C-alpha cells in the first residue's frame, strides 16, 4: 500500500495487475484513486504470462488516456499457484524496461515451492544477471513476509520491501511516509530477523530447524499432489498442479442449468456452487469471481493447508458433492 500510494497520482495512473489476482491489489488501487489495468494469465499454459496480451492491455489503457506506471507480478502465484520460469522473468523485466514501468514483485510465497522444474528465483537476481541497461534502469520493488509459508504463517505479521534503482530523494520521501506509523510490530520484527538470518550449520538449533523445515515442505508437496489429483478425478473439474504458494485454483465447468438457477437466486454461478459446497460438506472455499477470471469461466480457490491425514477424506467429500451437483444440474436432454 505504501508503494501504490507513492506511485498513484490520480485516476489516470494505471497499475498492471494479473488476473486472477489477489484482491487487495484492486482494493488498494481504488483506495488511492488509481486505475486497475488487468492482464490475464493463461490457464491452459499453467497460468503462465502472455506478454502479447499484456501489451494489448497496456495499449488499450493508453487509448483511454491512462498512464500505465507499474506492473505487479505474484510469484509464486496467488490464487493460481504457478511459479515463473527464469525466462519468463527476463521477458517481464525487458517489458518493464521497454515500457518504463516500475515492477512490483510480490514474492511472499518464495519458500513454498512443490516441484523441481521451476524453483523460485527472485526478480532482483534475474535483473542483475541480465546486466545493463536493465539492471541499472528498471525500478524494482521486491516484497517478502514472514506471514506466509512456514515461518510466522498468518498469525504473525512482519515483512519488508526492498527498493532497487529508486532515486534517493524518492526513497527519502517513502521513509517519511513510513515513519508516520509510530507503533512498531515488535514480534513481527523478531520473526523478520529470524527469517533473513536463519540458523546456520553449527548453530545449536540448526539440525532441528532444518529437519522441521524439510518435513513441513515435504508434507505440503504431498498435500498439493493429493488435492490436484482429487480435483482432476471429479466430474467437470480441471486443476493445474499447485507448483508453489499454498492454493489450488480448479476450474469448475458448470452446467447451464446450474448457471440459470444461480442467476434466479441472484448469485454468480461460482458463488452459488461454493455456497452449496459449504452447506453440504462444511468445506469453505472462495469463488473465483472474487479474484477475477475470464468471462464465462468459473473457479474456486482453496488452500492446501488442512492436515495431511485429513486430506483424503476432504477430497472424497468434495468429489461426492461435486459429482452429485453435476448430475443434479446436467441437462440430460442434450446427452
XYZ file of C-alpha atoms in Angstrom:
335
model
C 0.000 0.000 0.000
C 2.896 2.371 0.702
C 4.303 1.801 -2.776
C 0.957 2.104 -4.555
C 0.326 5.308 -2.611
C 3.677 6.645 -3.822
C 3.072 5.659 -7.467
C -0.576 6.670 -7.963
C -1.275 10.370 -8.509
C -4.841 10.316 -9.862
C -7.388 8.185 -11.716
C -5.342 8.394 -14.927
C -2.471 6.416 -13.379
C -2.808 2.698 -14.130
C -1.314 -0.373 -12.461
C -0.996 -3.654 -14.373
C -2.292 -6.466 -12.169
C -2.504 -10.179 -13.055
C -5.960 -11.727 -13.327
C -6.809 -13.856 -11.406
C -5.354 -11.543 -8.773
C -5.019 -11.131 -5.032
C -7.976 -8.764 -4.431
C -6.152 -6.385 -2.068
C -4.347 -5.012 -5.129
C -7.544 -3.890 -6.831
C -8.892 -2.617 -3.496
C -5.746 -0.583 -2.721
C -5.605 0.838 -6.251
C -9.221 2.004 -5.864
C -8.478 3.407 -2.403
C -5.652 5.566 -3.754
C -7.729 6.712 -6.727
C -5.841 4.895 -9.482
C -6.972 2.615 -12.311
C -6.510 -1.137 -12.412
C -5.225 -2.417 -15.756
C -5.774 -6.195 -15.876
C -3.564 -8.629 -17.739
C -4.832 -12.191 -17.971
C -2.821 -15.266 -17.030
C -3.191 -18.243 -19.377
C -4.755 -21.188 -17.578
C -4.003 -23.558 -20.467
C -0.303 -22.704 -20.093
C -0.362 -23.465 -16.346
C -1.242 -19.850 -15.547
C 1.762 -18.532 -17.468
C 2.226 -14.997 -18.758
C 1.376 -13.975 -22.307
C 3.204 -10.715 -22.981
C 1.377 -10.263 -26.283
C -1.941 -9.898 -24.477
C -0.209 -7.845 -21.757
C 0.989 -5.371 -24.396
C -2.566 -5.214 -25.701
C -3.794 -4.363 -22.186
C -1.271 -1.511 -21.990
C -2.221 -0.221 -25.456
C -5.922 -0.338 -24.609
C -5.354 1.540 -21.342
C -3.298 4.209 -23.091
C -6.009 4.641 -25.717
C -8.298 5.637 -22.829
C -5.818 8.239 -21.583
C -4.399 6.117 -18.768
C -0.683 6.329 -17.988
C 0.444 2.811 -17.032
C 3.084 3.339 -14.340
C 3.703 -0.040 -12.719
C 3.270 -3.794 -13.139
C 2.513 -6.301 -10.374
C 3.735 -9.902 -10.518
C 2.871 -12.502 -7.881
C 5.466 -15.284 -7.862
C 4.638 -17.948 -6.727
C 1.086 -17.101 -7.703
C -1.907 -16.276 -5.535
C -4.532 -17.628 -6.171
C -3.161 -19.649 -9.087
C -0.135 -21.374 -7.513
C 2.209 -21.197 -10.512
C 5.967 -20.495 -10.415
C 7.517 -18.221 -13.029
C 10.477 -19.533 -15.010
C 13.688 -17.525 -15.246
C 12.977 -16.980 -18.957
C 9.542 -15.589 -18.115
C 11.024 -13.177 -15.566
C 13.585 -11.998 -18.132
C 10.752 -11.267 -20.551
C 8.949 -9.336 -17.827
C 11.994 -7.249 -16.980
C 12.611 -6.431 -20.630
C 8.949 -5.477 -20.961
C 9.166 -3.140 -17.949
C 12.364 -1.628 -19.355
C 10.773 -1.004 -22.759
C 7.553 0.389 -21.314
C 9.180 2.349 -18.458
C 7.218 0.546 -15.737
C 8.024 0.060 -12.062
C 7.989 -3.685 -11.335
C 6.264 -4.632 -8.079
C 7.445 -8.189 -7.336
C 5.204 -9.877 -4.772
C 7.410 -12.820 -3.770
C 5.893 -13.640 -0.393
C 5.452 -17.376 -1.114
C 9.020 -17.896 -2.305
C 9.834 -20.661 0.179
C 6.696 -22.636 -0.672
C 7.620 -24.495 -3.871
C 6.428 -28.059 -4.557
C 8.216 -29.082 -7.759
C 11.797 -29.047 -9.005
C 11.367 -27.904 -12.613
C 10.817 -24.234 -11.731
C 12.496 -23.324 -8.433
C 11.865 -19.850 -7.116
C 14.215 -17.211 -8.485
C 13.835 -13.574 -7.475
C 13.210 -10.827 -9.989
C 16.128 -8.929 -8.429
C 18.598 -11.741 -9.089
C 17.439 -12.146 -12.686
C 17.631 -8.393 -13.201
C 21.233 -8.165 -12.023
C 22.193 -11.254 -14.025
C 20.870 -9.502 -17.143
C 23.283 -6.601 -16.686
C 22.943 -3.057 -18.067
C 20.824 -1.323 -19.143
C 18.062 -3.378 -17.474
C 19.970 -3.879 -14.199
C 20.638 -0.148 -13.848
C 17.379 1.332 -15.080
C 14.393 -0.875 -14.205
C 12.834 0.326 -10.972
C 12.052 -2.751 -8.876
C 10.271 -3.143 -5.553
C 10.568 -6.634 -4.026
C 8.194 -7.812 -1.273
C 8.626 -10.626 1.246
C 6.995 -11.534 4.552
C 7.019 -13.928 7.478
C 3.228 -14.059 7.299
C 3.118 -16.725 4.567
C 4.862 -20.048 4.193
C 6.097 -21.841 7.288
C 7.788 -19.022 9.216
C 5.228 -16.995 11.129
C 2.328 -18.173 8.969
C -0.734 -15.926 9.059
C -0.676 -15.421 12.821
C 2.420 -13.205 12.773
C 2.698 -10.032 10.717
C 6.069 -8.831 9.533
C 7.588 -8.094 6.152
C 9.772 -5.840 4.068
C 10.060 -4.241 0.703
C 13.390 -3.640 -0.987
C 13.773 -0.748 -3.428
C 16.193 -1.124 -6.346
C 17.074 1.709 -8.750
C 14.726 4.120 -6.969
C 16.102 7.695 -6.823
C 17.456 8.600 -3.353
C 15.102 11.576 -2.976
C 12.144 9.314 -3.661
C 13.411 6.805 -1.099
C 13.665 9.625 1.452
C 10.026 10.590 0.865
C 8.868 6.975 1.183
C 10.725 6.719 4.518
C 8.946 9.865 5.701
C 5.557 8.346 4.921
C 6.542 5.045 6.565
C 7.653 6.944 9.687
C 4.079 8.097 10.287
C 3.433 4.624 11.742
C 4.862 5.120 15.224
C 3.975 1.750 16.788
C 6.400 -0.981 15.747
C 5.226 -4.584 15.497
C 7.932 -5.989 17.764
C 7.058 -9.721 17.454
C 6.847 -9.317 13.686
C 10.280 -7.692 13.605
C 11.736 -10.551 15.673
C 10.290 -13.046 13.202
C 11.735 -10.982 10.354
C 15.192 -11.131 11.910
C 14.952 -14.914 12.125
C 13.734 -15.188 8.533
C 16.556 -13.150 6.996
C 19.164 -14.646 9.321
C 18.090 -18.267 9.918
C 20.056 -20.859 11.937
C 23.274 -21.889 10.183
C 25.223 -25.177 10.212
C 26.939 -25.436 13.571
C 24.289 -23.420 15.446
C 22.688 -25.286 18.342
C 19.212 -25.127 16.728
C 20.240 -25.779 13.127
C 19.552 -29.518 12.927
C 16.087 -29.178 14.431
C 15.288 -26.149 12.258
C 16.459 -27.953 9.116
C 14.506 -31.119 9.931
C 11.306 -29.233 10.739
C 11.525 -27.092 7.580
C 12.124 -30.128 5.378
C 9.271 -32.052 6.996
C 6.785 -29.205 6.541
C 7.670 -28.591 2.897
C 7.624 -32.294 2.018
C 4.191 -32.616 3.601
C 2.912 -29.571 1.694
C 4.241 -31.061 -1.534
C 2.291 -34.282 -0.870
C -0.838 -32.294 0.043
C -0.589 -30.305 -3.193
C -0.479 -33.569 -5.142
C -3.389 -35.110 -3.223
C -5.542 -32.035 -3.818
C -4.651 -31.680 -7.510
C -5.285 -35.379 -8.176
C -8.528 -35.193 -6.197
C -9.879 -32.260 -8.182
C -8.919 -33.816 -11.507
C -10.788 -37.019 -10.581
C -14.033 -35.050 -10.305
C -16.641 -34.594 -12.976
C -16.357 -31.266 -14.851
C -13.369 -30.119 -12.763
C -9.899 -29.336 -14.172
C -6.980 -28.232 -11.998
C -3.381 -27.271 -12.729
C -0.817 -28.604 -10.265
C -0.040 -26.250 -7.386
C 3.622 -25.524 -8.159
C 4.053 -23.075 -5.289
C 2.317 -20.829 -2.731
C -0.476 -22.603 -0.836
C -3.545 -22.607 -3.049
C -5.365 -24.726 -5.598
C -7.499 -22.897 -8.167
C -9.542 -25.507 -10.046
C -11.842 -24.627 -12.915
C -15.438 -25.765 -12.333
C -17.297 -26.366 -15.607
C -20.843 -25.639 -14.521
C -23.877 -26.927 -16.451
C -26.132 -24.275 -17.959
C -28.993 -25.275 -15.639
C -26.810 -24.564 -12.608
C -25.929 -21.140 -14.011
C -29.616 -20.402 -14.644
C -30.592 -21.389 -11.094
C -27.753 -19.242 -9.691
C -28.970 -16.272 -11.725
C -32.511 -16.779 -10.415
C -31.076 -16.760 -6.889
C -29.237 -13.513 -7.610
C -25.795 -15.052 -7.263
C -22.767 -15.516 -9.507
C -22.584 -19.165 -10.663
C -19.345 -19.924 -8.786
C -20.675 -18.225 -5.639
C -23.757 -20.463 -5.835
C -21.575 -23.556 -6.247
C -19.304 -22.635 -3.314
C -22.286 -21.962 -1.032
C -23.836 -25.321 -1.916
C -20.456 -26.975 -1.267
C -20.228 -25.293 2.142
C -23.778 -26.295 3.090
C -23.304 -29.914 2.032
C -19.775 -30.593 3.316
C -18.576 -27.779 5.568
C -15.707 -27.148 3.113
C -15.151 -23.387 2.863
C -13.749 -22.072 -0.425
C -13.566 -18.712 -2.202
C -15.350 -18.265 -5.556
C -13.083 -17.424 -8.481
C -15.151 -14.328 -9.205
C -13.554 -12.795 -6.118
C -10.182 -12.841 -7.906
C -11.237 -12.067 -11.469
C -11.491 -14.589 -14.284
C -12.323 -14.706 -17.966
C -15.959 -14.243 -18.925
C -17.951 -17.469 -18.686
C -15.185 -19.387 -16.871
C -15.596 -20.321 -13.203
C -13.169 -21.351 -10.464
C -12.804 -21.693 -6.746
C -9.760 -21.168 -4.545
C -8.885 -23.391 -1.639
C -5.747 -23.902 0.411
C -3.563 -26.994 0.650
C -3.186 -26.347 4.404
C -5.520 -28.909 6.046
C -3.633 -31.585 7.989
C -2.175 -34.147 5.614
C -4.000 -37.034 7.306
C -7.324 -35.230 6.713
C -6.774 -34.543 3.016
C -8.057 -37.866 1.562
C -11.356 -37.544 3.458
C -11.732 -33.889 2.449
C -11.191 -34.649 -1.232
C -13.539 -37.642 -1.028
C -16.217 -35.391 0.465
C -15.623 -32.782 -2.253
C -15.862 -35.389 -5.011
C -19.093 -36.830 -3.628
C -20.676 -33.360 -3.518
C -19.346 -32.228 -6.899
C -20.373 -35.310 -8.840
C -23.851 -35.226 -7.266
C -24.151 -31.499 -8.083
C -23.153 -32.079 -11.703
C -25.630 -34.953 -12.022
C -28.410 -32.847 -10.499
C -27.952 -29.961 -12.925
C -26.861 -31.861 -16.023
C -29.174 -31.264 -18.996
C -29.867 -34.891 -19.863
C -31.839 -33.879 -22.961
C -28.527 -32.920 -24.592
C -26.839 -36.249 -23.913
